Amino acid sequence: MTTDVLGSPVKRVEDPRFITGKGRYLDDIQMTGMTYMAILRSPYANANIRSIDTSAAKAMPGVILVLTGADVPYNPLPMAWPAGGSSGVQNNINMPRALATDDVKWTGEGVAAVIAETPEQAADAVEVVHVDWEPLPAVVDTEGATQPGAPQLHENAPNNVVFVWTVGDKAGTDAAVDAAEVVVRQRIVNQRLIPNPMEVRGDIGLYNPGTDEYTVWMSSQTPHIQRLLLTAFVTGIPEHKVRCISPDVGGAFGTKIFCYADMALVMLASKLIGGRPVKWVETRRENYQSTTHGRDHVTYLEIAGKRDGEVTGLRVKTYANLGGRLSTIGPGVPTTLYARVLAGCYKIPNVYCEVTGVYTNTTFVDAYRGAGRPEATYVIERAMDLFAAEIGMDRAAVRRKNFIAPDAFPYDNPSGLGTAVNGEKIYIDSGNYEPALNKALMTVGYDDLDKAKAEARTRGKHLGLGLSTYIEVCGVAPSKWIGAVGEGWGAAMWESANLKVHLTGKVILTMGTQPQGQGHETTYSQIIASELGLAMDDIIVQHSDTLGTPFGYGSYGSRTSSVGSTAAIKAAGKVREKARRYAAHMLEASVDDIEVVGAEYRVKGSPEKKKTLQEIAFALDLGFSLPEGMEPYLDETAYHDTPNCTWPFGTHIAVVEVDEDTGKVDLVRYVAVDDVGNKINPMIVDGQLHGGIAQGVGQALWEEAIYGDDGQLLSGSMLDYALPRASWMPNLELDETVTPSPVNPIGVKGVGEAGTIASTAAVANAVIDALKPFGVRHLDMPFTAPKVWRAMQSQEVRS
Amino acid sequence: MTEQVRLTVNGVPRDVEVEPRRLLVQTLREDLGLTGTHVGCDTSQCGACTVHLDGRAVKSCTVLAIQADGHVVTTIEGMAPDGGLHAIQAAFWAKHGLQCGFCTPGMIMSAADLLESNPDPTDDEIRHAIEGNICRCTGYHNIVAAIREAASTLRAGTDVPAAANA
């Protein structure tokens, strides 16, 4: 049923509104009677609250309501993914509060909320809420927080340990490491990042006293999930009394997956003030302090192998900083989403990983673009380079030697996803890694690397090249697997689609997924146009509103193109089948004799006897004449649970130049060969890769959330946190191999995270390669000029 | 205490009464309903609020509304007043120069300022000119391609506005 539109780089249907200033983001929504909420945030990283005096704030002009933790009947917020799910791992859980009650655990935790007639009045009144604080010593260091003598955050978490979670065969891996010819050990830090979608978060709560119903507009990746969490797990309000709407979302990168205090507060406040709408939009400073951060691992890696390049074991111990309290899926990210892909695209027989989740007096950490998989890729790709350097073997050759062979799929990764409810193993289902590596090496001119390095030296530069041969697990996730382990949301993760062909032949697809810039309206339209033989103009895609869209788990984990699209294809298949049965009725033919060609339903052998989909829809939607047992209207809903995740892979190569005088690192070339399976819209796929690569490059070279020892966020604004700028990035050279995914009918794998997962390690390996003449074996990110310069001073140039 | 301010916004004289502390971006968004201009930070870094003041790009979070009294302001809504698309808007669409769209209006306004003074910029010049506009989605690759294409279109003088819904 495919036509040219599927797989074509068609222009996005979303764009006219965005390029003309007619997008509608949360803060663009105005309502009659709107009130504005501002939140008082803790100035201390660790403190007890002796008392809060709101009397002066209540007396300020325009103030309608002041809330403290004592006024909020629902605390805390949910945490849905303990480490190990339901497998019995002990998790010492401390969940976030709607507003602090007795204590705060990081600078920026919400303490009081003011609702006023204008945003300025609310902000002014927050300034005069008086809190009697008892400041306590803070701890911000990821590994140090677990050491004796560190300040203790929570009574139920001795040594600030959230959990100790393990995966893989410890005895086998210990034996492999003990027996190995070569073992390379390295401590590596994957620094904390601030995700920085360009649109900050915000919500509007509206309570209707006449119906006792709530509507919540939220800048969210998961409006359906939020309705579920806010009702069943936070407020106790019946689920059917709450409607959640995500308007246009200006980027998210994971931060808008989660359940946040402000969502509950705008609901409560609107009710308490008699149903006036309450709007809250965070400032960028608040976004930095109280919307989730990403990464923040300290890892001790040991890679073991033979001198011929064969890797025989990987033993990893990781400390993962989760912040002062646990965000919605915080513990799941550095466990399942990290260690289960730690061996990457390599056939490593013995893998063992121990992860210690850690509380510190910092903002909570949760999924950020790639979520666990960039951290895993960073570990294994640094490990492969360290191992290659140790045995004096070419980096590409070591990778090639250890790739899982193309005929080894389905491949049972020793630290992999394990077993589903029905006893089925969740394998890495497909892959062919060497062609992507070879293509990338060819494009970058790997054979001429020494020549390029020599040429760079004539210009006062040290050139370095870095490889990252990655895989990722995307298209999350089979519900049968989640059911077995209690991971993910602790709930299912299928997707949904409803497809209606209306009386006039126009088509509306409503989806449970939630775009944040990915162009879902375009790609879904392409799919339906292809499936039903229609023009894209005749199709509109709706999403983002729990009223009128089927329940869906939302968009994250590169799941929409694989799981969501398959739901849409299934709905289209049901529509086509019903149309075919009705065409048989209209044409007085047997159903078996109706063939579908594009949008035409023809009697085989009599091509003049035919009905178009529009003609069928018109008659069927009216329903004047229906065959026995058929209901009127061409309206079908489908749910799709994916049989497996998808496993994109590829090779990224970064080329950097380090200035010999200043240590400044320039990214001069970036080559990416990605295998994301088939593509619905290659233009959109490339765009996802571009943006993902830039975020990963940002981590390698510039970005770092830094706390002072007292828990103050020193990188607390865009002035202090270095986001990639246009002039810092080169043009990106993209190429592909195509290994279709076997788990969905169009063979797509998802591409939202691939760029970020691959690129950080590629750039890091390039910088460290450039510093090889200085005897540098490893250096932690970000590779800022002062850090690199200092590393260069530590040893004279050998060459 | 409020002040009376007269602005010419997208060719139309507008009188607004503002507090002295009110920022131009607040006046545009909240007093005049022009929500295409966005606020992405609080330190004049992100450039999402970029508009033209007397024809030059400014960050409207860093201009007080009263400072704009008597001046001419163009926002993204005024780039193609007849319902069509400016060549830069068309190029951002054609080259996939946007994803979430939040930075896009400011990016387009900065690009317009660049192409006004430099009709044939190199890629380096383009990248330098939009350094004050942060995009987190695109990695800038396609934004640079879009501005390059828009420059070429404008130089060729074939700036025939396309319908926004074409």
mmCIF file of C-alpha atoms in Angstrom, chain A residues 11-13 15-16 18-23 25 27-28 30 119-121 124 194-200 249-251 253 283-286 368-369 516-518 683-684 686-688 690-692 694-695 703 717-719 721 723-733, chain B residues 19 21-22 26 29-30 34-43 45-46 48 59 76-77 84-85 89-90 92-105 108 123-124 126-128 130-142 144-145 148 164-166:
data_model
loop_
_atom_site.group_PDB
_atom_site.id
_atom_site.type_symbol
_atom_site.label_atom_id
_atom_site.label_comp_id
_atom_site.label_asym_id
_atom_site.label_seq_id
_atom_site.Cartn_x
_atom_site.Cartn_y
_atom_site.Cartn_z
ATOM 1 C CA LYS A 11 8.183 19.668 4.194
ATOM 2 C CA ARG A 12 6.676 19.652 7.657
ATOM 3 C CA VAL A 13 3.007 20.469 8.031
ATOM 4 C CA ASP A 15 6.052 24.666 10.163
ATOM 5 C CA PRO A 16 3.750 27.381 8.779
ATOM 6 C CA PHE A 18 6.013 28.176 13.780
ATOM 7 C CA ILE A 19 7.722 30.327 11.134
ATOM 8 C CA THR A 20 5.004 32.960 11.275
ATOM 9 C CA GLY A 21 4.870 33.279 15.061
ATOM 10 C CA LYS A 22 1.570 31.452 15.332
ATOM 11 C CA GLY A 23 2.721 28.517 17.406
ATOM 12 C CA TYR A 25 3.121 27.377 23.559
ATOM 13 C CA ASP A 27 2.853 30.901 27.994
ATOM 14 C CA ASP A 28 1.030 32.112 24.876
ATOM 15 C CA GLN A 30 -4.302 33.862 27.937
ATOM 16 C CA PRO A 119 3.059 37.779 37.533
ATOM 17 C CA GLU A 120 4.928 40.780 38.947
ATOM 18 C CA GLN A 121 2.739 40.916 42.058
ATOM 19 C CA ASP A 124 7.083 40.591 44.588
ATOM 20 C CA ILE A 194 21.177 20.801 32.438
ATOM 21 C CA PRO A 195 18.939 19.754 29.546
ATOM 22 C CA ASN A 196 17.770 23.230 28.445
ATOM 23 C CA PRO A 197 14.780 22.941 26.153
ATOM 24 C CA MET A 198 14.340 26.465 24.773
ATOM 25 C CA GLU A 199 10.818 26.642 26.183
ATOM 26 C CA VAL A 200 10.863 26.319 29.954
ATOM 27 C CA VAL A 249 5.926 22.065 23.327
ATOM 28 C CA GLY A 250 9.131 23.996 22.733
ATOM 29 C CA GLY A 251 11.587 21.175 23.227
ATOM 30 C CA PHE A 253 14.646 16.297 25.899
ATOM 31 C CA THR A 283 12.004 31.359 34.859
ATOM 32 C CA ARG A 284 15.136 29.968 33.248
ATOM 33 C CA ARG A 285 16.835 30.236 36.620
ATOM 34 C CA GLU A 286 14.078 28.101 38.142
ATOM 35 C CA TYR A 368 17.863 13.441 29.604
ATOM 36 C CA ARG A 369 18.092 12.763 25.855
ATOM 37 C CA GLN A 516 7.981 18.297 21.218
ATOM 38 C CA GLY A 517 9.419 19.343 17.870
ATOM 39 C CA GLN A 518 9.856 15.994 16.122
ATOM 40 C CA MET A 683 14.781 15.146 6.241
ATOM 41 C CA ILE A 684 13.312 14.839 9.723
ATOM 42 C CA ASP A 686 18.656 14.040 9.593
ATOM 43 C CA GLY A 687 17.351 16.911 11.698
ATOM 44 C CA GLN A 688 17.003 14.657 14.727
ATOM 45 C CA HIS A 690 21.923 16.986 13.824
ATOM 46 C CA GLY A 691 20.344 18.164 17.052
ATOM 47 C CA GLY A 692 21.265 15.048 18.959
ATOM 48 C CA ALA A 694 25.065 18.914 18.950
ATOM 49 C CA GLN A 695 23.791 18.028 22.422
ATOM 50 C CA GLU A 703 28.412 21.848 29.231
ATOM 51 C CA SER A 717 22.029 30.710 34.264
ATOM 52 C CA MET A 718 22.646 30.636 30.538
ATOM 53 C CA LEU A 719 25.499 33.050 31.208
ATOM 54 C CA TYR A 721 26.209 27.173 31.505
ATOM 55 C CA LEU A 723 25.204 25.688 25.501
ATOM 56 C CA PRO A 724 26.454 25.009 21.965
ATOM 57 C CA ARG A 725 26.387 28.127 19.778
ATOM 58 C CA ALA A 726 26.161 28.197 16.000
ATOM 59 C CA SER A 727 29.738 29.371 15.555
ATOM 60 C CA TRP A 728 31.086 26.530 17.687
ATOM 61 C CA MET A 729 29.579 23.789 15.539
ATOM 62 C CA PRO A 730 30.742 22.605 12.114
ATOM 63 C CA ASN A 731 28.493 21.421 9.317
ATOM 64 C CA LEU A 732 27.708 17.763 9.959
ATOM 65 C CA GLU A 733 28.392 14.982 7.461
ATOM 66 C CA GLU B 19 4.906 50.426 34.080
ATOM 67 C CA ARG B 21 9.871 48.405 34.465
ATOM 68 C CA ARG B 22 7.892 46.694 31.696
ATOM 69 C CA GLN B 26 6.204 41.849 27.746
ATOM 70 C CA ARG B 29 3.388 39.566 24.103
ATOM 71 C CA GLU B 30 1.015 40.570 26.839
ATOM 72 C CA LEU B 34 2.002 39.266 19.647
ATOM 73 C CA THR B 35 3.048 35.953 21.157
ATOM 74 C CA GLY B 36 5.309 34.951 18.290
ATOM 75 C CA THR B 37 8.148 36.656 20.145
ATOM 76 C CA HIS B 38 9.274 34.263 22.867
ATOM 77 C CA VAL B 39 11.075 34.404 26.197
ATOM 78 C CA GLY B 40 13.610 31.609 26.652
ATOM 79 C CA CYS B 41 15.898 32.897 29.385
ATOM 80 C CA ASP B 42 16.402 35.677 31.879
ATOM 81 C CA THR B 43 19.938 36.729 31.031
ATOM 82 C CA GLN B 45 21.459 34.901 26.168
ATOM 83 C CA CYS B 46 18.983 32.858 24.160
ATOM 84 C CA ALA B 48 14.212 33.894 21.360
ATOM 85 C CA LYS B 59 16.709 41.343 22.175
ATOM 86 C CA ILE B 76 7.881 37.808 13.382
ATOM 87 C CA GLU B 77 4.189 38.510 12.760
ATOM 88 C CA GLY B 84 2.526 35.062 2.715
ATOM 89 C CA LEU B 85 6.018 34.098 3.704
ATOM 90 C CA GLN B 89 10.579 32.024 6.533
ATOM 91 C CA ALA B 90 10.171 30.008 3.327
ATOM 92 C CA PHE B 92 13.499 27.783 7.141
ATOM 93 C CA TRP B 93 10.524 25.669 6.062
ATOM 94 C CA ALA B 94 12.191 24.254 2.961
ATOM 95 C CA LYS B 95 15.471 23.418 4.677
ATOM 96 C CA HIS B 96 13.981 22.049 7.915
ATOM 97 C CA GLY B 97 15.596 24.893 9.828
ATOM 98 C CA LEU B 98 13.353 24.341 12.843
ATOM 99 C CA GLN B 99 12.037 21.575 15.022
ATOM 100 C CA CYS B 100 10.201 22.697 18.157
ATOM 101 C CA GLY B 101 9.910 26.177 16.679
ATOM 102 C CA PHE B 102 10.518 28.059 19.920
ATOM 103 C CA CYS B 103 13.765 29.763 18.881
ATOM 104 C CA THR B 104 12.608 30.152 15.284
ATOM 105 C CA PRO B 105 11.044 33.637 15.333
ATOM 106 C CA ILE B 108 14.521 34.509 11.623
ATOM 107 C CA ASP B 123 28.740 29.991 6.456
ATOM 108 C CA ASP B 124 31.124 31.374 9.064
ATOM 109 C CA ILE B 126 26.064 33.216 9.208
ATOM 110 C CA ARG B 127 27.159 31.206 12.240
ATOM 111 C CA HIS B 128 28.691 34.288 13.836
ATOM 112 C CA ILE B 130 23.264 33.993 14.926
ATOM 113 C CA GLU B 131 25.597 33.376 17.850
ATOM 114 C CA GLY B 132 23.215 35.272 20.115
ATOM 115 C CA ASN B 133 20.367 32.941 19.262
ATOM 116 C CA ILE B 134 20.417 29.536 20.909
ATOM 117 C CA CYS B 135 18.721 26.564 19.289
ATOM 118 C CA ARG B 136 18.697 23.289 21.206
ATOM 119 C CA CYS B 137 16.989 21.171 18.510
ATOM 120 C CA THR B 138 18.735 21.543 15.176
ATOM 121 C CA GLY B 139 22.461 21.645 15.905
ATOM 122 C CA TYR B 140 22.297 24.766 13.671
ATOM 123 C CA HIS B 141 23.162 22.754 10.546
ATOM 124 C CA ASN B 142 19.856 23.304 8.799
ATOM 125 C CA VAL B 144 22.703 27.776 8.400
ATOM 126 C CA ALA B 145 21.487 26.027 5.248
ATOM 127 C CA ARG B 148 22.213 30.488 2.946
ATOM 128 C CA ALA B 164 1.660 30.270 4.340
ATOM 129 C CA ASN B 165 -0.519 27.238 3.867
ATOM 130 C CA ALA B 166 0.957 26.170 0.515
#
